[in-house]
PDB file of C-alpha atoms in Angstrom:
ATOM      1  CA  MET A   1     135.278  76.439  45.277  1.00  0.00           C
ATOM      2  CA  LYS A   2     135.243  72.788  46.340  1.00  0.00           C
ATOM      3  CA  PRO A   3     131.968  71.381  47.615  1.00  0.00           C
ATOM      4  CA  ARG A   4     131.842  70.807  51.317  1.00  0.00           C
ATOM      5  CA  PHE A   5     132.034  67.250  52.614  1.00  0.00           C
ATOM      6  CA  VAL A   6     128.388  67.380  53.693  1.00  0.00           C
ATOM      7  CA  ASP A   7     127.386  68.455  50.190  1.00  0.00           C
ATOM      8  CA  SER A   8     128.548  65.111  48.803  1.00  0.00           C
ATOM      9  CA  PHE A   9     125.987  63.358  51.002  1.00  0.00           C
ATOM     10  CA  LEU A  10     123.286  65.756  49.858  1.00  0.00           C
ATOM     11  CA  TYR A  11     124.144  65.091  46.207  1.00  0.00           C
ATOM     12  CA  ALA A  12     124.073  61.340  46.853  1.00  0.00           C
ATOM     13  CA  ALA A  13     120.683  61.617  48.563  1.00  0.00           C
ATOM     14  CA  GLN A  14     119.380  63.619  45.599  1.00  0.00           C
ATOM     15  CA  GLY A  15     120.577  60.881  43.240  1.00  0.00           C
ATOM     16  CA  ILE A  16     118.818  58.208  45.273  1.00  0.00           C
ATOM     17  CA  ARG A  17     115.635  60.304  45.422  1.00  0.00           C
ATOM     18  CA  THR A  18     115.710  60.798  41.653  1.00  0.00           C
ATOM     19  CA  ALA A  19     116.198  57.070  41.074  1.00  0.00           C
ATOM     20  CA  VAL A  20     113.265  56.209  43.345  1.00  0.00           C
ATOM     21  CA  ARG A  21     111.071  58.800  41.647  1.00  0.00           C
ATOM     22  CA  GLU A  22     112.008  57.960  38.051  1.00  0.00           C
ATOM     23  CA  GLU A  23     113.251  54.350  37.903  1.00  0.00           C
ATOM     24  CA  ARG A  24     110.642  51.582  38.111  1.00  0.00           C
ATOM     25  CA  ASN A  25     113.234  48.885  38.818  1.00  0.00           C
ATOM     26  CA  MET A  26     114.558  50.833  41.810  1.00  0.00           C
ATOM     27  CA  ARG A  27     111.037  51.018  43.230  1.00  0.00           C
ATOM     28  CA  PHE A  28     110.609  47.271  42.632  1.00  0.00           C
ATOM     29  CA  HIS A  29     113.849  46.484  44.479  1.00  0.00           C
ATOM     30  CA  LEU A  30     112.837  48.712  47.398  1.00  0.00           C
ATOM     31  CA  CYS A  31     109.487  46.957  47.719  1.00  0.00           C
ATOM     32  CA  ALA A  32     111.132  43.548  47.511  1.00  0.00           C
ATOM     33  CA  ALA A  33     113.548  44.601  50.263  1.00  0.00           C
ATOM     34  CA  PHE A  34     110.643  45.757  52.440  1.00  0.00           C
ATOM     35  CA  TYR A  35     108.923  42.360  52.170  1.00  0.00           C
ATOM     36  CA  VAL A  36     112.186  40.476  52.721  1.00  0.00           C
ATOM     37  CA  TYR A  37     112.731  42.309  56.003  1.00  0.00           C
ATOM     38  CA  LEU A  38     109.046  41.988  56.950  1.00  0.00           C
ATOM     39  CA  PHE A  39     108.936  38.229  56.439  1.00  0.00           C
ATOM     40  CA  SER A  40     112.341  37.768  58.054  1.00  0.00           C
ATOM     41  CA  LEU A  41     110.592  38.501  61.358  1.00  0.00           C
ATOM     42  CA  PHE A  42     109.126  34.981  61.212  1.00  0.00           C
ATOM     43  CA  TYR A  43     112.584  33.436  61.245  1.00  0.00           C
ATOM     44  CA  GLY A  44     115.106  33.064  64.015  1.00  0.00           C
ATOM     45  CA  PHE A  45     117.703  35.019  62.102  1.00  0.00           C
ATOM     46  CA  GLY A  46     120.728  36.261  63.961  1.00  0.00           C
ATOM     47  CA  LYS A  47     123.227  38.970  63.184  1.00  0.00           C
ATOM     48  CA  THR A  48     124.955  36.983  60.459  1.00  0.00           C
ATOM     49  CA  GLU A  49     121.769  36.398  58.465  1.00  0.00           C
ATOM     50  CA  TYR A  50     120.740  40.048  58.772  1.00  0.00           C
ATOM     51  CA  ILE A  51     124.202  41.175  57.703  1.00  0.00           C
ATOM     52  CA  LEU A  52     123.954  38.931  54.623  1.00  0.00           C
ATOM     53  CA  ILE A  53     120.444  40.150  53.802  1.00  0.00           C
ATOM     54  CA  THR A  54     121.515  43.774  54.192  1.00  0.00           C
ATOM     55  CA  LEU A  55     124.583  43.274  52.005  1.00  0.00           C
ATOM     56  CA  MET A  56     122.437  41.667  49.321  1.00  0.00           C
ATOM     57  CA  VAL A  57     119.766  44.398  49.471  1.00  0.00           C
ATOM     58  CA  CYS A  58     122.343  47.195  49.417  1.00  0.00           C
ATOM     59  CA  GLY A  59     124.258  45.470  46.620  1.00  0.00           C
ATOM     60  CA  VAL A  60     121.186  45.237  44.396  1.00  0.00           C
ATOM     61  CA  LEU A  61     120.197  48.849  45.117  1.00  0.00           C
ATOM     62  CA  ALA A  62     123.730  50.098  44.469  1.00  0.00           C
ATOM     63  CA  LEU A  63     123.990  48.183  41.203  1.00  0.00           C
ATOM     64  CA  GLU A  64     120.603  49.515  40.149  1.00  0.00           C
ATOM     65  CA  LEU A  65     121.851  53.060  40.779  1.00  0.00           C
ATOM     66  CA  VAL A  66     124.961  52.368  38.682  1.00  0.00           C
ATOM     67  CA  ASN A  67     122.858  50.778  35.933  1.00  0.00           C
ATOM     68  CA  SER A  68     120.449  53.713  35.847  1.00  0.00           C
ATOM     69  CA  SER A  69     123.265  56.257  35.763  1.00  0.00           C
ATOM     70  CA  LEU A  70     125.013  54.415  32.917  1.00  0.00           C
ATOM     71  CA  GLU A  71     121.772  54.207  30.951  1.00  0.00           C
ATOM     72  CA  ARG A  72     121.304  57.958  31.261  1.00  0.00           C
ATOM     73  CA  THR A  73     124.915  58.633  30.376  1.00  0.00           C
ATOM     74  CA  VAL A  74     124.736  56.766  27.076  1.00  0.00           C
ATOM     75  CA  GLU A  75     121.157  57.478  26.024  1.00  0.00           C
ATOM     76  CA  ARG A  76     120.602  59.224  22.720  1.00  0.00           C
ATOM     77  CA  PRO A  77     124.138  58.731  21.467  1.00  0.00           C
ATOM     78  CA  ALA A  78     125.461  59.923  18.165  1.00  0.00           C
ATOM     79  CA  PRO A  79     124.655  57.446  15.355  1.00  0.00           C
ATOM     80  CA  ASP A  80     128.229  56.130  15.214  1.00  0.00           C
ATOM     81  CA  ARG A  81     128.114  55.403  18.997  1.00  0.00           C
ATOM     82  CA  TYR A  82     124.701  53.717  19.021  1.00  0.00           C
ATOM     83  CA  MET A  83     125.952  50.105  19.113  1.00  0.00           C
ATOM     84  CA  THR A  84     128.395  50.833  21.926  1.00  0.00           C
ATOM     85  CA  ALA A  85     125.670  52.556  23.939  1.00  0.00           C
ATOM     86  CA  GLY A  86     123.391  49.541  23.603  1.00  0.00           C
ATOM     87  CA  VAL A  87     126.121  47.177  24.732  1.00  0.00           C
ATOM     88  CA  VAL A  88     126.950  49.358  27.753  1.00  0.00           C
ATOM     89  CA  LYS A  89     123.303  49.484  28.786  1.00  0.00           C
ATOM     90  CA  ASP A  90     122.857  45.726  28.312  1.00  0.00           C
ATOM     91  CA  MET A  91     125.982  44.893  30.287  1.00  0.00           C
ATOM     92  CA  ALA A  92     124.993  47.166  33.185  1.00  0.00           C
ATOM     93  CA  ALA A  93     121.518  45.612  33.248  1.00  0.00           C
ATOM     94  CA  GLY A  94     123.185  42.190  33.121  1.00  0.00           C
ATOM     95  CA  ALA A  95     125.227  43.057  36.217  1.00  0.00           C
ATOM     96  CA  VAL A  96     122.037  43.841  38.126  1.00  0.00           C
ATOM     97  CA  LEU A  97     120.446  40.620  36.857  1.00  0.00           C
ATOM     98  CA  VAL A  98     123.403  38.421  37.827  1.00  0.00           C
ATOM     99  CA  PHE A  99     123.583  39.894  41.326  1.00  0.00           C
ATOM    100  CA  SER A 100     119.796  39.697  41.734  1.00  0.00           C
ATOM    101  CA  ILE A 101     119.751  36.026  40.731  1.00  0.00           C
ATOM    102  CA  GLY A 102     122.536  35.329  43.212  1.00  0.00           C
ATOM    103  CA  CYS A 103     120.548  37.118  45.902  1.00  0.00           C
ATOM    104  CA  ALA A 104     117.413  35.162  45.008  1.00  0.00           C
ATOM    105  CA  VAL A 105     119.323  31.892  45.389  1.00  0.00           C
ATOM    106  CA  CYS A 106     120.751  33.025  48.740  1.00  0.00           C
ATOM    107  CA  GLY A 107     117.271  34.156  49.767  1.00  0.00           C
ATOM    108  CA  ALA A 108     115.786  30.782  48.867  1.00  0.00           C
ATOM    109  CA  VAL A 109     118.423  29.055  50.996  1.00  0.00           C
ATOM    110  CA  LEU A 110     117.835  31.439  53.922  1.00  0.00           C
ATOM    111  CA  PHE A 111     114.044  31.561  53.720  1.00  0.00           C
ATOM    112  CA  TRP A 112     113.012  28.055  52.650  1.00  0.00           C
ATOM    113  CA  ASP A 113     111.729  26.765  55.977  1.00  0.00           C
ATOM    114  CA  VAL A 114     108.391  24.959  56.104  1.00  0.00           C
ATOM    115  CA  ALA A 115     108.073  25.578  59.853  1.00  0.00           C
ATOM    116  CA  ALA A 116     108.424  29.332  59.269  1.00  0.00           C
ATOM    117  CA  PHE A 117     105.799  29.162  56.511  1.00  0.00           C
ATOM    118  CA  ARG A 118     103.433  27.503  59.010  1.00  0.00           C
ATOM    119  CA  ARG A 119     104.174  30.205  61.608  1.00  0.00           C
ATOM    120  CA  MET A 120     103.384  32.909  59.038  1.00  0.00           C
ATOM    121  CA  PHE A 121     100.142  31.223  58.005  1.00  0.00           C
ATOM    122  CA  ALA A 122      99.075  30.744  61.634  1.00  0.00           C
ATOM    123  CA  PHE A 123      99.986  34.331  62.494  1.00  0.00           C
ATOM    124  CA  PHE A 124      97.904  35.823  59.690  1.00  0.00           C
ATOM    125  CA  ALA A 125      95.065  33.297  60.102  1.00  0.00           C
ATOM    126  CA  ALA A 126      94.755  34.370  63.754  1.00  0.00           C
ATOM    127  CA  ARG A 127      94.878  38.056  62.780  1.00  0.00           C
ATOM    128  CA  PRO A 128      92.650  38.541  59.725  1.00  0.00           C
ATOM    129  CA  LEU A 129      92.950  42.331  59.886  1.00  0.00           C
ATOM    130  CA  LEU A 130      96.735  42.040  59.506  1.00  0.00           C
ATOM    131  CA  ALA A 131      96.224  39.647  56.579  1.00  0.00           C
ATOM    132  CA  VAL A 132      93.999  42.263  54.925  1.00  0.00           C
ATOM    133  CA  LEU A 133      96.603  44.960  55.653  1.00  0.00           C
ATOM    134  CA  LEU A 134      99.290  42.761  54.104  1.00  0.00           C
ATOM    135  CA  ALA A 135      97.152  42.276  50.994  1.00  0.00           C
ATOM    136  CA  ALA A 136      96.469  46.019  50.878  1.00  0.00           C
ATOM    137  CA  SER A 137     100.195  46.714  51.176  1.00  0.00           C
ATOM    138  CA  LEU A 138     100.724  44.615  48.066  1.00  0.00           C
ATOM    139  CA  ALA A 139      98.258  46.822  46.190  1.00  0.00           C
ATOM    140  CA  VAL A 140     100.076  49.921  47.463  1.00  0.00           C
ATOM    141  CA  ALA A 141     103.420  48.414  46.431  1.00  0.00           C
ATOM    142  CA  TRP A 142     102.023  47.650  42.962  1.00  0.00           C
ATOM    143  CA  GLN A 143     100.883  51.244  42.588  1.00  0.00           C
ATOM    144  CA  PHE A 144     104.232  52.537  43.894  1.00  0.00           C
ATOM    145  CA  ILE A 145     106.126  50.412  41.374  1.00  0.00           C
ATOM    146  CA  PHE A 146     103.902  50.621  38.301  1.00  0.00           C
ATOM    147  CA  GLY A 147     101.836  53.764  38.891  1.00  0.00           C
ATOM    148  CA  LYS A 148     102.121  56.645  36.452  1.00  0.00           C
ATOM    149  CA  ARG A 149     105.406  58.435  36.970  1.00  0.00           C
ATOM    150  CA  LYS A 150     107.920  60.237  34.863  1.00  0.00           C
ATOM    151  CA  GLU A 151     110.376  57.573  33.772  1.00  0.00           C
ATOM    152  CA  GLY A 152     113.885  58.893  33.385  1.00  0.00           C
ATOM    153  CA  LYS A 153     114.535  56.890  30.222  1.00  0.00           C
TER     154      LYS A 153
END
């Protein structure tokens, strides 16, 4: 029996949930995306900038899912396939790295604005409790990314 159309979304959601639970790099990218969107509030971004940011975030997350799935597919290969498996894993990781570097360059172009940096500083200086909450969120993000979890590797 063929799976129902809705089932494909459930399977996809399960894959994303597994990646978040078991893949440190996926958790890192999610935290980075959170802070990108948070700090974007200090900029006068319009639809175009938010579309670009969303495409970059989704692109990195999608590539990380592909990379993680390829790594699992080729892990523990037969001895005669070991070199090929290593190359596949390295190339998939390289794809994530190339796209991430491109996104970082685009992000630097979008976000490098001294006036916005001043607005952020003034905002948090006038609201010390929010500055403490921001610092605390970084500790929570660190724990989310690097805390003890079952790694799928």
